[in-house]
Structures are given as C-alpha cells and as structure tokens.
Amino acid sequence: MLTTIHTAYSDTRADDLAWALGQEPLPYLASLDLELSGARVRLRVLGASHQVLLDSRGGTCSETVACMPGSRTPLPLGVSKTLGAFEYEFAAHVESLAPGSFAGRAQELLALVAEHPHGLAGTFPGDPHAFTALLAQSRGGHVHWRTWHAYPQEHRLVSTRTRILVRGEL
C-alpha cells in the first residue's frame, strides 16, 4: 500500500535516527495491520520514521526507529536479544548513493513495497523520493520485516531488517 503523508517528515537526516524497543504505541500517519504466523503485526509510518508492534500469545514487542528527542540510543548496526518469549534480531545499514542511483533505487523500493500485500510506504511532500517503507513476512515460524528510510537531500538510504521468533508460539 502506497500513501502520501500530508505532513513534513521530522527526521530529515539519516544520522537523526534512533532505535528503541518497548516504546508505547506512538501517533502514526499511516498504518497496516497484518496477521502473520498467529501474530498481529502493526506496521506504522510516523512523521519521524517507523514503529512496528507485534502481539502474540507469547507477549508483545515494539520496535521504533525514529527521530526521538532526548534519545541517546543511536541506530545500531546489529542487535540480538532475548525478550521474554521473543528471540529478537535487528540489523541496520546506511547507504550513500550518487544522485541518479538514489532516485532509481528509491523508485524500485517504492514499487516493491506498494505492490506487496504486506507492504506499507508513505511518501512525504517536497520530494517524491522522501519516504518511509515497511514490508513484513513470515517464514519458518519467524516474523520478519524490512524497512527503508529515504533521505533525498543527502542521497542516503537507511535500511533495517528485523527477525522475531516467539519461542513455542509461532
């Protein structure tokens, strides 16, 4: 699903992104609710990037990657944690591209997510390549999601990959 967000995005630099687990649900500008492997997954585009909420019989998990005032937890390259019944794995990558390459890659990602039944992308005003996109799937008892955050003014693309296993539940 592709939607146009009618507000300016507030994280205008890739370096402004922070990561957090366990945040309360934040106000969102676009959302997609899914059922994957017996879990409820809520993909959310925020004005400051993304939040994913997962609810299952094993509990709840909240991942937020956004510009969070006062946050001292920068975007990590990788995290692996046991959180109650959850085995959580996260990875992030920041890529700097040439202007022409950035525009082409942005269009490819938007097309991929917009056409996927488990995808949500929000474009922001001012530049057709300013977007936040999320795509969720389930495989082998794991729930996976990928996200992309595009910063056209910097020609940078931040991508994240998350995998969660709910032990004994999925």
Short mmCIF file of C-alpha atoms in Angstrom, two decimals, residues 31-149:
data_model
loop_
_atom_site.label_atom_id
_atom_site.label_comp_id
_atom_site.label_asym_id
_atom_site.label_seq_id
_atom_site.Cartn_x
_atom_site.Cartn_y
_atom_site.Cartn_z
CA SER A 31 -0.79 2.01 9.35
CA LEU A 32 -1.25 -1.53 8.08
CA ASP A 33 -2.46 -4.34 10.36
CA LEU A 34 -1.50 -7.92 9.46
CA GLU A 35 -1.90 -11.45 10.82
CA LEU A 36 1.32 -13.42 10.30
CA SER A 37 2.06 -16.85 11.81
CA GLY A 38 -0.55 -16.33 14.51
CA ALA A 39 0.76 -12.91 15.49
CA ARG A 40 -0.77 -9.49 14.95
CA VAL A 41 1.74 -7.16 13.31
CA ARG A 42 1.04 -3.44 13.01
CA LEU A 43 3.28 -1.53 10.61
CA ARG A 44 3.24 2.22 11.26
CA VAL A 45 4.70 5.18 9.43
CA LEU A 46 5.42 8.01 11.84
CA GLY A 47 6.25 11.59 10.98
CA ALA A 48 9.64 10.71 12.42
CA SER A 49 10.01 7.29 10.64
CA HIS A 50 8.56 3.91 11.75
CA GLN A 51 7.19 1.75 14.53
CA VAL A 52 6.28 -1.95 14.38
CA LEU A 53 4.10 -3.52 17.06
CA LEU A 54 3.85 -7.30 17.39
CA ASP A 55 1.25 -9.03 19.59
CA SER A 56 1.10 -12.79 20.07
CA ARG A 57 0.20 -15.31 22.74
CA GLY A 58 3.83 -15.01 23.85
CA GLY A 59 3.52 -11.30 24.60
CA THR A 60 4.13 -8.01 22.84
CA CYS A 61 7.13 -6.40 21.20
CA SER A 62 7.53 -2.83 20.00
CA GLU A 63 10.33 -1.62 17.71
CA THR A 64 10.74 2.08 16.97
CA VAL A 65 13.26 3.57 14.55
CA ALA A 66 12.72 7.30 14.50
CA CYS A 67 13.95 10.73 15.43
CA MET A 68 13.18 10.66 19.15
CA PRO A 69 14.01 13.84 21.04
CA GLY A 70 16.14 13.08 24.06
CA SER A 71 17.04 9.57 22.86
CA ARG A 72 20.63 8.55 23.45
CA THR A 73 20.37 5.24 21.62
CA PRO A 74 21.70 5.73 18.08
CA LEU A 75 20.78 3.36 15.31
CA PRO A 76 22.85 0.21 15.97
CA LEU A 77 24.37 -1.90 13.21
CA GLY A 78 23.06 -5.04 14.88
CA VAL A 79 21.22 -6.29 17.96
CA SER A 80 20.37 -9.78 19.15
CA LYS A 81 18.28 -10.11 22.32
CA THR A 82 16.04 -12.46 24.19
CA LEU A 83 12.99 -10.52 25.36
CA GLY A 84 10.79 -12.83 27.42
CA ALA A 85 9.32 -15.27 24.89
CA PHE A 86 10.89 -13.43 21.93
CA GLU A 87 14.19 -14.00 20.15
CA TYR A 88 14.79 -10.61 18.52
CA GLU A 89 17.37 -9.80 15.84
CA PHE A 90 17.86 -6.38 14.25
CA ALA A 91 20.32 -5.04 11.67
CA ALA A 92 20.67 -1.61 10.08
CA HIS A 93 22.64 -0.31 7.11
CA VAL A 94 23.15 3.27 5.92
CA GLU A 95 23.97 3.64 2.25
CA SER A 96 25.15 6.79 0.44
CA LEU A 97 24.34 6.82 -3.27
CA ALA A 98 25.05 9.02 -6.27
CA PRO A 99 22.05 11.28 -7.07
CA GLY A 100 20.96 9.28 -10.15
CA SER A 101 21.42 5.96 -8.36
CA PHE A 102 19.47 7.20 -5.36
CA ALA A 103 16.42 8.17 -7.44
CA GLY A 104 16.38 4.82 -9.25
CA ARG A 105 16.76 2.80 -6.05
CA ALA A 106 14.04 4.85 -4.34
CA GLN A 107 11.61 4.13 -7.19
CA GLU A 108 12.42 0.39 -7.11
CA LEU A 109 11.80 0.17 -3.37
CA LEU A 110 8.55 2.14 -3.53
CA ALA A 111 7.28 -0.11 -6.33
CA LEU A 112 8.27 -3.28 -4.42
CA VAL A 113 6.51 -2.22 -1.22
CA ALA A 114 3.47 -0.59 -2.85
CA GLU A 115 2.63 -3.76 -4.77
CA HIS A 116 3.20 -6.19 -1.89
CA PRO A 117 0.13 -7.24 0.18
CA HIS A 118 2.17 -6.88 3.39
CA GLY A 119 3.83 -3.59 2.45
CA LEU A 120 3.24 -0.01 3.57
CA ALA A 121 5.00 3.03 2.15
CA GLY A 122 4.43 6.68 2.94
CA THR A 123 5.85 9.43 0.77
CA PHE A 124 6.36 12.90 2.20
CA PRO A 125 5.73 16.24 0.48
CA GLY A 126 8.53 18.21 -1.09
CA ASP A 127 10.37 15.37 -2.81
CA PRO A 128 8.96 12.23 -4.49
CA HIS A 129 11.88 10.24 -3.09
CA ALA A 130 11.31 11.18 0.58
CA PHE A 131 9.66 8.11 2.07
CA THR A 132 9.41 5.53 4.81
CA ALA A 133 8.54 1.99 3.70
CA LEU A 134 7.90 -1.25 5.61
CA LEU A 135 7.38 -4.80 4.42
CA ALA A 136 6.52 -7.78 6.68
CA GLN A 137 6.56 -11.53 6.05
CA SER A 138 6.59 -14.78 7.96
CA ARG A 139 8.77 -17.79 7.23
CA GLY A 140 9.63 -20.86 9.22
CA GLY A 141 8.00 -19.71 12.44
CA HIS A 142 9.67 -16.30 12.31
CA VAL A 143 8.10 -12.92 11.64
CA HIS A 144 10.37 -10.70 9.55
CA TRP A 145 10.17 -7.09 8.48
CA ARG A 146 12.33 -4.77 6.49
CA THR A 147 12.19 -1.01 6.44
CA TRP A 148 13.65 1.72 4.28
CA HIS A 149 14.02 5.38 5.14
#
